[in-house]
Amino acid sequence: MADEVSEETIRSLEATALEIRRDIVRMTHAAGSGHPGGSLSVCDLVNALVFQELRIDPARPDWPDRDRLVLSKGHAGPALYSALALRGFLPREELWTLRKLGSRLQGHVDRGKLPVIEASTGCLGQGIGMAVGMALAARLGPHAFRTYAILGDGECQAGPTWEALMAGGHYKLSNLVVILDRNLYETDGSTESIMGIEPIADKFRAFRYHTIEIDGHDYRQILGAFAEARRTTEGPTAIVAHTVKGKGVSFMEGTHVYHGKPPSAAELERALTELGAPSGAPR
Amino acid sequence: MTPAGPAESLRDAYGKTLLELGGKDPTLVVLDADLSGSTRTILFGQKYPDRFFNVGVMEPTMMSIAAGLALSGRVAFASSFAVFAAGQAYNFVRQSICYNHANVKIVATHGGLLVGGDGGTHQMVEDIGLMRGLPGMTVIVPADAPTTRAATLAVHAREGPAYVRLTRENLPVVTDGTFQLGKAAELRSGSDLTIVAVGAMVARALEVADELAQMGVSTRVLDFASVKPFDEPALLRAARDTGAVLVLEEHSVLTGVGALVASTTSENYPVPVRRVGVPDVFGESGDPWALLDRYGMSLERIRDEAWELLRVRGKVQ
Ligand SMILES: Cc1ncc(C[n+]2csc(CCOP(=O)(O)OP(=O)(O)O)c2C)c(N)n1
């Protein structure tokens, strides 16, 4: 399934992933607030979408046929902002304005401020519904784009998520791909200790999704799942991406502690060292 | 800019008061929706794990579960950020809690623009209007930590639904904590002008009133923490005594305390009223205190509005 993916593609994605992870820790540190844990876990998924899967064009950001990406877990904006900047949709200098007064880079992704964002999110549970609406619009035409939506696992506790998923299955939206960032943690702890969502893949199947489980940090598996989704014509696809919260920064991995806490100055240095970055100022 | 004086956390005051109540009232249960560290209900949860329900990201259903517990003999406190407690869960608060007159106390943290970096999606400036409009709902907006403690005790003691709106930022202590339901607190006496304020704006009201006093203007400051029941007599007395009312709130001027003051005075004793609050817009990310200035609640703006009222009343040239 991952047959067509070249070594070169993988290496290039791994290189951008490293940049994005460095940006995430730098941006949240500079802002003094934000969500590094869930940005780091979703980084490889966002990276693969922005650099490989989505039909988008920095020269024509409002191209009507462009594929749509809805980041339903809108607090993971740093990952998306960084990827979009690296892909040429916004100047890299702008990354360091995250969460500052007047910035286009809001604490939660904001279409009104930054039009390349397809849908403003932040309050969980609303992104899948908007993605379903976009997929219905694409089916009505004339612009036959595909819609991708990224969902958090804590967000799966929210009822509206399931209402929207039900609609996507009911309408057999084969142009819709829902990607779950299954990083196991939410704000206060692990999802299974707070309000268990398992068996989550079975839930997607029961809601009539072609469901694929992958390692959300393995680019061959990520791109393979996207390709499989394209071949799925009977209905929507759900990709359960098993990820590590805080992936890439050892002390942020597998814990909820850095869900909504940026790294301190010392922690930033440690993180950047682990991410192989020259220390000091951004860039 | 940050107001002067020692600031204390309203959220900590709430969490500690819940702990205190937990020891006294075995019927007390507490619910949260994956924000217990921020709302501070975690303090109760650690001490009384079997009476604490962190239900995850499901604020609407948290309100229904709280109602079910309350309808079965428990006193339920349910907490989240204001945008989720009052916004996300609105119709669940309306029907499960208010329509049933269930004994649920919603204590919402992160009200208003002072949320800061999270941005406009999270800065709830419509909650006072939403909650005040619900029949049977008590609504309290404490200005500081001592009032937060007193308000938590007061809503616990009073049967029926309540909404308490807290601020994320620490706020200077401006009251002696002798909060009473249905009573406005007169923090400064005065005869030239009245400033009515709630929440974080009470400290700004005092700052401007003290400046005005140095210029010979006598300003009455009323802390209307008890938004509902509302102390109508205190407002009308102030309108009669001073002839003009300036209202300060970190909330939409469309539906908040300013609208309440304007309608109450115009029906009973019309005087000029000016509203300082959030205009008809959403907020954005930024430094919390800079946001207050940016969105029309700066000290400068408050001073201007005060002088404008004094001019209208012919008290200054
Ligand atoms: C409706 C709603 N309730 C609460 C919040 C506050 N909040 C922000 S992130 C979060 C936890 C989300 O967990 P998850 O979806 O697993 O995010 P991830 O771990 O992927 O970052 C919560 C409760 C919110 N944004 N929206």
Coordinates of N, CA and C in Angstrom, one line a residue, chain A residues 125-264:
Chain A
G125 N -15.3 19.6 19.5 CA -16.5 19.0 19.1 C -17.2 19.6 17.9
Q126 N -16.6 20.6 17.3 CA -17.3 21.3 16.2 C -16.6 21.1 14.9
G127 N -15.4 20.7 14.9 CA -14.6 20.6 13.6 C -15.2 19.5 12.7
I128 N -15.6 18.3 13.2 CA -16.1 17.3 12.3 C -17.4 17.7 11.6
G129 N -18.2 18.4 12.4 CA -19.4 18.9 11.8 C -19.2 19.8 10.6
M130 N -18.2 20.8 10.8 CA -17.9 21.7 9.7 C -17.3 20.9 8.5
A131 N -16.5 19.9 8.8 CA -15.9 19.1 7.8 C -17.0 18.3 7.0
V132 N -18.0 17.8 7.7 CA -19.1 17.1 7.0 C -19.8 18.1 6.1
G133 N -20.0 19.3 6.5 CA -20.6 20.4 5.7 C -19.8 20.6 4.4
M134 N -18.5 20.7 4.6 CA -17.6 20.9 3.5 C -17.7 19.8 2.5
A135 N -17.7 18.5 3.0 CA -17.7 17.4 2.2 C -19.0 17.3 1.4
L136 N -20.1 17.7 2.1 CA -21.4 17.7 1.4 C -21.4 18.8 0.3
A137 N -20.7 19.9 0.5 CA -20.7 21.0 -0.5 C -19.8 20.5 -1.7
A138 N -18.8 19.8 -1.4 CA -17.9 19.3 -2.5 C -18.7 18.3 -3.3
R139 N -19.6 17.5 -2.7 CA -20.4 16.5 -3.4 C -21.4 17.3 -4.3
L140 N -21.9 18.4 -3.8 CA -22.9 19.2 -4.6 C -22.2 19.8 -5.8
G141 N -20.9 20.1 -5.6 CA -20.2 20.7 -6.7 C -20.3 22.2 -6.7
P142 N -19.6 22.9 -7.6 CA -18.9 22.4 -8.7 C -17.4 22.0 -8.3
H143 N -17.0 22.3 -7.1 CA -15.6 22.1 -6.8 C -15.5 20.8 -6.0
A144 N -14.8 19.8 -6.6 CA -14.8 18.5 -6.0 C -13.5 18.2 -5.2
F145 N -13.4 19.0 -4.1 CA -12.2 18.8 -3.3 C -12.5 17.7 -2.3
R146 N -11.4 17.3 -1.6 CA -11.5 16.3 -0.5 C -11.3 17.1 0.8
T147 N -11.9 16.5 1.9 CA -11.9 17.2 3.2 C -11.3 16.3 4.2
Y148 N -10.3 16.8 5.0 CA -9.6 16.1 6.0 C -9.9 16.8 7.3
A149 N -10.1 16.0 8.4 CA -10.4 16.6 9.7 C -9.6 15.9 10.7
I150 N -8.9 16.6 11.6 CA -8.1 16.0 12.7 C -8.8 16.2 14.0
L151 N -9.0 15.1 14.7 CA -9.7 15.0 15.9 C -8.8 14.6 17.1
G152 N -9.1 15.1 18.3 CA -8.3 14.7 19.4 C -9.0 13.6 20.1
D153 N -8.3 12.8 20.9 CA -9.0 11.6 21.6 C -9.8 12.1 22.8
G154 N -9.4 13.1 23.5 CA -10.2 13.7 24.5 C -11.5 14.3 23.9
E155 N -11.3 14.8 22.7 CA -12.4 15.4 22.0 C -13.5 14.3 21.6
C156 N -13.1 13.0 21.6 CA -14.0 12.0 21.3 C -15.0 11.8 22.5
Q157 N -14.8 12.4 23.6 CA -15.7 12.3 24.7 C -16.9 13.3 24.5
A158 N -16.7 14.2 23.6 CA -17.8 15.2 23.4 C -18.8 14.7 22.4
G159 N -20.1 14.8 22.8 CA -21.2 14.3 22.1 C -21.3 14.8 20.6
P160 N -21.1 16.1 20.4 CA -21.2 16.6 19.0 C -20.3 15.9 18.0
T161 N -19.1 15.4 18.5 CA -18.2 14.7 17.6 C -19.0 13.5 17.0
W162 N -19.7 12.8 17.8 CA -20.4 11.6 17.4 C -21.6 11.9 16.5
E163 N -22.3 13.0 16.8 CA -23.4 13.5 15.9 C -22.8 13.7 14.5
A164 N -21.7 14.4 14.5 CA -21.1 14.8 13.2 C -20.6 13.5 12.5
L165 N -20.0 12.6 13.2 CA -19.5 11.4 12.6 C -20.7 10.6 12.1
M166 N -21.7 10.5 12.8 CA -22.9 9.8 12.4 C -23.4 10.4 11.0
A167 N -23.4 11.7 10.9 CA -23.8 12.3 9.7 C -22.9 11.9 8.5
G168 N -21.6 11.9 8.8 CA -20.6 11.6 7.7 C -20.8 10.2 7.2
G169 N -21.1 9.2 8.2 CA -21.4 7.8 7.8 C -22.7 7.7 7.0
H170 N -23.7 8.4 7.6 CA -25.1 8.4 7.0 C -25.1 8.9 5.5
Y171 N -24.4 10.0 5.3 CA -24.3 10.5 3.9 C -23.3 9.8 3.1
K172 N -22.6 8.8 3.6 CA -21.6 8.1 2.8 C -20.6 9.0 2.2
L173 N -20.0 9.8 3.0 CA -19.1 10.9 2.4 C -17.7 10.3 2.1
S174 N -17.5 9.7 1.0 CA -16.3 9.1 0.6 C -15.2 10.1 0.4
N175 N -15.6 11.4 0.3 CA -14.6 12.5 0.1 C -14.1 13.0 1.5
L176 N -14.5 12.3 2.6 CA -14.2 12.8 3.9 C -13.2 11.8 4.6
V177 N -12.1 12.4 5.2 CA -11.2 11.5 6.0 C -11.1 12.1 7.4
V178 N -11.4 11.4 8.4 CA -11.3 11.8 9.8 C -10.1 11.1 10.3
I179 N -9.2 11.9 10.9 CA -7.9 11.4 11.4 C -7.9 11.6 12.9
L180 N -7.8 10.5 13.7 CA -7.8 10.6 15.2 C -6.4 10.7 15.7
D181 N -6.0 11.7 16.4 CA -4.7 11.8 17.0 C -4.8 11.0 18.4
R182 N -4.5 9.7 18.4 CA -4.8 8.9 19.5 C -3.5 9.0 20.4
N183 N -3.3 10.1 21.1 CA -2.1 10.2 21.9 C -2.3 9.8 23.4
L184 N -3.5 9.3 23.7 CA -3.8 8.7 25.0 C -4.1 9.7 26.2
Y185 N -3.7 11.0 26.0 CA -3.9 11.9 27.1 C -4.7 13.1 26.7
E186 N -5.4 13.7 27.7 CA -6.1 15.0 27.6 C -5.5 15.9 28.6
T187 N -6.3 16.9 29.1 CA -5.8 17.9 30.0 C -5.4 17.4 31.3
D188 N -6.3 16.7 32.0 CA -6.1 16.3 33.4 C -5.4 14.9 33.6
G189 N -5.2 14.2 32.5 CA -4.7 12.8 32.6 C -4.9 12.0 31.4
S190 N -4.9 10.7 31.6 CA -5.2 9.8 30.4 C -6.7 9.7 30.2
T191 N -7.0 9.5 28.9 CA -8.4 9.4 28.5 C -9.1 8.3 29.2
E192 N -8.3 7.1 29.3 CA -9.0 5.9 29.8 C -9.2 6.0 31.3
S193 N -8.4 6.8 32.0 CA -8.7 7.0 33.5 C -9.8 8.0 33.7
I194 N -10.0 9.0 32.8 CA -11.0 10.0 33.0 C -12.3 9.6 32.4
M195 N -12.4 9.3 31.1 CA -13.6 8.8 30.5 C -13.3 8.0 29.3
G196 N -13.2 6.7 29.5 CA -12.7 5.8 28.5 C -13.4 5.9 27.1
I197 N -12.6 6.0 26.1 CA -13.2 6.0 24.7 C -13.1 4.7 24.0
E198 N -12.3 3.8 24.5 CA -12.1 2.5 23.8 C -13.4 1.6 23.9
P199 N -13.6 0.7 22.9 CA -12.8 0.5 21.8 C -13.1 1.5 20.6
I200 N -12.1 2.4 20.4 CA -12.4 3.5 19.6 C -12.5 3.1 18.1
A201 N -11.6 2.2 17.6 CA -11.7 1.9 16.2 C -13.0 1.2 15.9
D202 N -13.5 0.4 16.8 CA -14.8 -0.3 16.7 C -15.9 0.8 16.6
K203 N -15.8 1.8 17.4 CA -16.8 2.9 17.4 C -16.9 3.5 16.0
F204 N -15.7 3.8 15.4 CA -15.7 4.4 14.0 C -16.4 3.4 13.1
R205 N -16.0 2.1 13.2 CA -16.6 1.1 12.3 C -18.1 1.1 12.4
A206 N -18.5 1.1 13.7 CA -20.0 1.1 13.9 C -20.7 2.3 13.4
F207 N -19.9 3.4 13.2 CA -20.5 4.6 12.6 C -20.3 4.6 11.1
R208 N -19.9 3.5 10.5 CA -19.9 3.3 9.1 C -18.7 3.9 8.4
Y209 N -17.5 3.9 9.1 CA -16.3 4.4 8.6 C -15.4 3.3 8.2
H210 N -14.8 3.4 7.0 CA -13.7 2.4 6.7 C -12.5 2.8 7.6
T211 N -12.2 2.0 8.5 CA -11.3 2.4 9.6 C -9.9 1.7 9.5
I212 N -8.9 2.5 9.6 CA -7.5 2.1 9.4 C -6.7 2.5 10.6
E213 N -6.0 1.5 11.2 CA -5.2 1.9 12.4 C -3.7 1.9 12.0
I214 N -3.0 3.0 12.4 CA -1.6 3.2 12.0 C -0.8 3.7 13.1
D215 N 0.5 3.7 13.0 CA 1.5 4.4 13.8 C 1.5 5.8 13.2
G216 N 1.0 6.8 14.0 CA 0.9 8.2 13.5 C 2.2 8.9 13.4
H217 N 3.4 8.2 13.6 CA 4.7 8.8 13.5 C 5.5 8.1 12.3
D218 N 4.8 7.2 11.7 CA 5.5 6.4 10.6 C 5.0 6.9 9.3
Y219 N 5.8 7.6 8.5 CA 5.3 8.3 7.3 C 4.8 7.3 6.3
R220 N 5.5 6.1 6.2 CA 5.0 5.1 5.2 C 3.5 4.7 5.5
Q221 N 3.3 4.5 6.8 CA 1.9 4.1 7.2 C 0.9 5.3 7.1
I222 N 1.4 6.5 7.3 CA 0.5 7.7 7.2 C 0.1 7.8 5.7
L223 N 1.1 7.8 4.9 CA 0.8 8.1 3.4 C 0.0 6.9 2.9
G224 N 0.3 5.7 3.4 CA -0.4 4.5 2.9 C -1.9 4.6 3.3
A225 N -2.2 5.1 4.5 CA -3.6 5.2 4.9 C -4.3 6.3 4.0
F226 N -3.6 7.4 3.7 CA -4.2 8.4 2.9 C -4.5 7.8 1.5
A227 N -3.6 7.0 1.0 CA -3.8 6.4 -0.3 C -5.0 5.4 -0.3
E228 N -5.1 4.7 0.8 CA -6.2 3.7 1.0 C -7.5 4.5 1.1
A229 N -7.5 5.6 1.8 CA -8.7 6.4 1.9 C -9.2 6.9 0.5
R230 N -8.3 7.3 -0.3 CA -8.6 7.7 -1.7 C -9.3 6.6 -2.5
R231 N -8.9 5.3 -2.2 CA -9.4 4.2 -2.9 C -10.8 3.8 -2.4
T232 N -11.1 4.4 -1.2 CA -12.4 4.0 -0.5 C -13.5 4.8 -1.1
T233 N -14.5 4.2 -1.8 CA -15.5 4.9 -2.5 C -16.9 4.7 -1.9
E234 N -17.0 3.8 -0.9 CA -18.4 3.5 -0.4 C -18.8 4.5 0.7
G235 N -17.8 5.1 1.4 CA -18.1 6.0 2.5 C -16.9 6.6 3.0
P236 N -17.0 7.3 4.2 CA -15.9 8.0 4.7 C -14.8 7.1 5.3
T237 N -13.6 7.6 5.5 CA -12.5 6.8 6.1 C -12.2 7.5 7.5
A238 N -11.9 6.6 8.4 CA -11.3 7.1 9.7 C -10.0 6.5 9.9
I239 N -9.0 7.3 10.2 CA -7.6 6.8 10.4 C -7.4 7.0 11.9
V240 N -7.2 5.9 12.6 CA -6.8 5.9 14.0 C -5.3 5.9 14.1
A241 N -4.8 7.1 14.3 CA -3.3 7.3 14.3 C -2.8 7.2 15.8
H242 N -2.1 6.1 16.1 CA -1.6 5.9 17.4 C -0.3 6.8 17.5
T243 N -0.4 7.7 18.4 CA 0.7 8.7 18.6 C 1.2 8.8 20.0
V244 N 2.2 9.6 20.2 CA 2.8 9.8 21.5 C 2.6 11.3 21.9
K245 N 1.9 11.6 22.9 CA 1.8 13.0 23.3 C 3.2 13.5 23.6
G246 N 3.5 14.7 23.1 CA 4.8 15.3 23.3 C 5.9 14.7 22.5
K247 N 5.6 13.9 21.5 CA 6.6 13.2 20.7 C 7.8 14.0 20.2
G248 N 9.0 13.5 20.5 CA 10.2 14.2 20.1 C 10.9 14.9 21.2
V249 N 10.2 15.2 22.3 CA 10.9 15.9 23.4 C 10.7 14.9 24.6
S250 N 11.8 14.3 25.1 CA 11.6 13.2 26.0 C 10.8 13.5 27.2
F251 N 11.0 14.7 27.8 CA 10.3 14.9 29.1 C 8.8 15.3 28.8
M252 N 8.4 15.6 27.6 CA 7.0 15.9 27.3 C 6.3 14.6 26.8
E253 N 7.0 13.5 26.6 CA 6.4 12.3 26.0 C 5.6 11.6 27.1
G254 N 4.4 11.1 26.6 CA 3.6 10.2 27.4 C 3.1 10.8 28.7
T255 N 2.8 12.1 28.7 CA 2.3 12.7 30.0 C 1.3 13.8 29.6
H256 N 0.4 14.1 30.5 CA -0.5 15.2 30.2 C 0.0 16.6 30.7
V257 N 1.2 16.5 31.4 CA 1.7 17.7 32.1 C 2.0 18.9 31.1
Y258 N 2.4 18.6 29.9 CA 2.7 19.6 28.9 C 1.5 19.8 27.9
H259 N 0.4 19.4 28.3 CA -0.8 19.6 27.4 C -1.0 21.1 27.2
G260 N -1.1 21.8 28.3 CA -1.3 23.3 28.2 C -0.3 24.1 28.9
K261 N 1.0 23.6 28.9 CA 2.1 24.3 29.6 C 3.2 24.4 28.6
P262 N 3.7 25.6 28.4 CA 4.9 25.8 27.5 C 6.2 25.4 28.2
P263 N 7.2 25.1 27.5 CA 8.5 24.9 28.2 C 9.1 26.2 28.8
S264 N 9.7 26.0 29.9 CA 10.5 27.1 30.5 C 11.7 27.4 29.7

